[in-house]
Structure formats: C-alpha cells, structure tokens
Coordinates of C-alpha atoms in Angstrom, one line a residue:
M1 CA 184.3 56.4 152.8
M2 CA 184.8 54.5 149.6
Q3 CA 181.9 54.9 147.2
Q4 CA 180.2 51.7 145.9
T5 CA 178.6 51.9 142.5
S6 CA 177.3 49.8 139.7
T7 CA 177.0 46.1 140.6
E8 CA 174.7 44.5 143.0
Q9 CA 177.4 42.7 144.9
L10 CA 180.8 44.1 145.3
S11 CA 184.0 43.4 147.2
I12 CA 185.2 46.4 149.1
E13 CA 188.9 46.5 148.2
Q14 CA 190.1 49.5 150.3
P15 CA 189.3 50.8 153.7
V16 CA 185.8 52.2 154.1
D17 CA 187.1 54.8 156.6
E18 CA 190.1 55.6 158.7
K19 CA 189.4 52.6 161.0
G20 CA 188.1 50.2 158.4
A21 CA 189.9 47.0 157.5
K22 CA 191.7 46.4 154.2
R23 CA 190.7 43.6 151.7
G24 CA 191.3 40.2 153.2
Q25 CA 191.4 41.6 156.8
W26 CA 187.8 42.1 157.7
T27 CA 186.6 40.7 161.0
Y28 CA 183.2 40.4 162.6
A29 CA 184.1 43.3 164.9
D30 CA 184.6 45.4 161.7
Y31 CA 181.2 44.2 160.4
L32 CA 179.5 45.3 163.6
R33 CA 180.8 48.9 163.0
L34 CA 179.2 49.1 159.5
P35 CA 176.2 51.4 159.1
N36 CA 172.7 50.1 159.3
D37 CA 172.0 51.3 155.7
G38 CA 169.7 48.5 154.5
K39 CA 172.4 46.8 152.5
R40 CA 173.3 43.2 153.2
Y41 CA 176.9 42.6 154.2
E42 CA 178.8 39.3 154.4
I43 CA 182.4 38.4 155.3
I44 CA 184.1 35.4 153.6
N45 CA 187.8 34.8 154.1
G46 CA 188.3 38.4 155.3
V47 CA 186.7 40.0 152.3
L48 CA 183.6 42.1 152.8
Y49 CA 180.8 41.6 150.3
M50 CA 177.9 44.0 149.9
A51 CA 174.5 43.4 148.2
N52 CA 172.1 46.1 147.3
A53 CA 168.4 45.6 147.2
P54 CA 167.6 42.6 145.0
S55 CA 165.4 42.6 141.9
Y56 CA 161.8 41.5 141.6
N57 CA 162.7 38.2 139.9
H58 CA 165.2 37.4 142.7
Q59 CA 162.7 38.2 145.5
F60 CA 159.9 36.4 143.7
A61 CA 162.0 33.2 143.5
V62 CA 163.2 33.6 147.2
T63 CA 159.6 33.9 148.3
K64 CA 158.3 31.0 146.3
L65 CA 161.1 28.7 147.4
A66 CA 160.9 29.7 151.0
R67 CA 157.1 29.2 151.1
L68 CA 157.2 25.8 149.4
L69 CA 160.0 24.5 151.6
D70 CA 158.5 26.0 154.8
E71 CA 155.2 24.2 154.1
H72 CA 157.0 20.9 153.8
V73 CA 159.2 21.5 156.9
D74 CA 156.2 22.6 159.0
Q75 CA 154.0 19.7 157.9
H76 CA 156.6 17.2 159.0
K77 CA 158.0 19.2 162.0
L78 CA 161.5 19.1 160.6
G79 CA 162.9 22.4 161.8
V80 CA 162.8 26.0 160.5
V81 CA 163.2 27.7 157.1
L82 CA 164.5 31.3 157.3
V83 CA 165.4 33.9 154.7
A84 CA 167.9 36.8 154.6
P85 CA 168.6 39.0 156.3
F86 CA 169.6 36.7 159.2
E87 CA 173.2 36.1 160.2
I88 CA 174.8 32.7 160.0
H89 CA 178.2 32.3 161.6
L90 CA 179.6 29.3 159.7
S91 CA 183.2 29.6 160.9
E92 CA 185.7 32.3 161.9
T93 CA 186.4 32.8 158.2
A94 CA 182.8 33.0 157.1
K95 CA 181.0 35.2 159.6
P96 CA 178.5 36.5 159.0
V97 CA 176.9 35.1 155.8
Q98 CA 173.2 35.7 155.0
P99 CA 172.0 33.1 152.5
D100 CA 168.7 33.9 150.6
V101 CA 166.9 30.8 152.0
F102 CA 168.1 28.2 154.5
F103 CA 166.9 25.2 156.5
I104 CA 168.0 24.4 160.1
P105 CA 166.8 21.0 161.6
A106 CA 164.7 21.1 164.7
E107 CA 167.5 19.8 167.0
R108 CA 169.7 22.8 166.2
Q109 CA 167.0 25.4 165.6
P110 CA 167.8 28.9 166.9
K111 CA 165.9 30.1 170.0
M112 CA 163.5 33.0 169.9
G113 CA 165.5 36.2 170.3
D114 CA 168.7 34.8 168.9
K115 CA 170.5 37.3 166.7
Y116 CA 172.4 34.8 164.6
F117 CA 172.8 31.0 164.1
E118 CA 176.2 29.4 164.9
G119 CA 177.1 26.5 162.6
A120 CA 176.1 25.1 159.2
P121 CA 172.5 24.9 158.2
D122 CA 171.6 21.6 156.5
L123 CA 170.4 23.4 153.3
I124 CA 171.3 26.7 151.8
I125 CA 169.7 28.2 148.7
E126 CA 171.2 31.1 146.9
V127 CA 169.2 32.8 144.1
I128 CA 171.6 34.0 141.5
S129 CA 171.7 37.6 140.4
P130 CA 173.6 38.5 137.3
S131 CA 176.1 40.6 139.2
A132 CA 176.6 38.0 141.9
I133 CA 177.2 34.8 139.9
R134 CA 180.9 34.6 140.8
T135 CA 180.2 35.1 144.5
D136 CA 177.4 32.5 144.7
R137 CA 178.9 29.9 142.3
Y138 CA 182.5 30.0 143.6
I139 CA 183.1 32.0 146.8
K140 CA 180.0 31.0 148.7
F141 CA 180.1 27.5 147.2
A142 CA 183.6 26.9 148.7
A143 CA 182.7 28.5 152.1
Y144 CA 179.5 26.4 152.5
E145 CA 181.3 23.2 151.4
L146 CA 184.1 23.8 153.9
A147 CA 181.7 24.6 156.7
G148 CA 179.8 21.4 156.2
V149 CA 176.5 22.6 154.7
R150 CA 175.0 19.3 153.5
E151 CA 173.1 20.6 150.5
Y152 CA 173.5 23.7 148.4
W153 CA 171.1 24.9 145.7
L154 CA 171.9 27.5 143.1
V155 CA 168.7 28.9 141.6
D156 CA 168.7 31.1 138.4
P157 CA 165.3 32.7 138.0
R158 CA 166.3 34.2 134.6
L159 CA 167.3 30.9 133.1
R160 CA 164.7 29.0 135.2
F161 CA 167.0 26.3 136.6
I162 CA 168.2 24.8 139.9
E163 CA 171.5 23.1 140.5
V164 CA 171.5 20.8 143.5
Y165 CA 174.8 20.0 145.2
T166 CA 175.2 17.5 148.0
R167 CA 178.2 16.6 150.1
S168 CA 179.9 13.3 149.3
S169 CA 180.2 11.0 152.3
D170 CA 183.6 9.9 150.9
T171 CA 185.3 13.3 150.3
A172 CA 183.1 15.8 152.1
E173 CA 183.1 17.8 148.8
Y174 CA 180.0 18.8 146.9
E175 CA 178.9 16.7 144.0
L176 CA 176.3 17.8 141.5
E177 CA 173.1 15.9 142.4
G178 CA 171.2 17.2 139.4
Q179 CA 170.2 20.2 137.3
F180 CA 166.5 20.9 137.1
V181 CA 165.0 23.1 134.4
R182 CA 161.4 24.4 134.3
R183 CA 160.0 23.9 130.9
E184 CA 157.5 26.3 129.4
Q185 CA 154.0 25.0 129.2

C-alpha cells in the first residue's frame, strides 16, 4: 500500500495495492473497497482524493455555517442542510464527493436510511484548508459547475472571507456573485 504523508489532501498517484486503480482510473467500485480508516475519500474525474482530519479552524467554520444555514432552512421548511461525511453522487465522473456543508431542497431531500444523495445539491460550501486550496478552488469548482450545483461558496477561515459563485442562466457557468470579508471589530 502506498504511504500518504504530509498534506491534508492528496491525490493518490499509484495503485494503493495489487488490485487498486491507477491515477485517473478510480471508480466507485474501487472506492467501496477502501478501508474504513476515518479519512474522507472522494473521486473526481477518476482521481482519488483523500482528506485527513480537518483543523479546529476548519471545523469551527463548518459548524457555524451549517448551524446558521440550518436554522434558516428549518424555519422556512426549505429542505435539509447536511455536512460531511455524507456521499453525493454528482455524476459518473464525480462519485462520491463529500462537501463540507450542502443544502438539498425539500422536493429532492434524501429519505431516512439513504446512504448517499444522487444529483446536485442547490448549494455546496467548501471550507478551504491551506493544503486543499487547489482542490477546492479548481477541481471541485469545475466538478460542481459541470454537475449543475446552483451555488458554490468558498470559505477561508484564516483570511475570514467567503466567495459566492452562482450559475449564470445564459452559460451555465459560475459567475462570482461577491466576496465577503469579516472586518475586525
């Protein structure tokens, strides 16, 4: 088995064992054979990505965002807000992904007991970790855009900003809706 070290999010570039897939050839069947080792695995365009346990700042931001969003969604009976780890099967080329926080409207809400959600949530929020900037900003951005996720937020707890992207009705591509910075008081 290939040893993974150093960064929080890595792309596995060689087989993990005799039966493992090579870079660019990972499938959901390969994913199902991975160990249940507490790490978060995602496959995008045949590449396996692994995330170790996140930092305090990351989890603090995830918890705050999920709680605030969930309060609004519950109050207005809009659907459900969930957090990783929970599988989303966006498409055959992005299956599974496990966004930090996401919103699914009531009419498409998973049923109790479901092990994954098939399709694109309306909103995905990724909290950036220093070692996963490229993955969140480019790889996941493109996968979510292609799959039809309506709104994508990138949150940087260290720099204290949120970038909000929405899909253009003309091109179906993300456009930057705004950048929001928390000012010190």
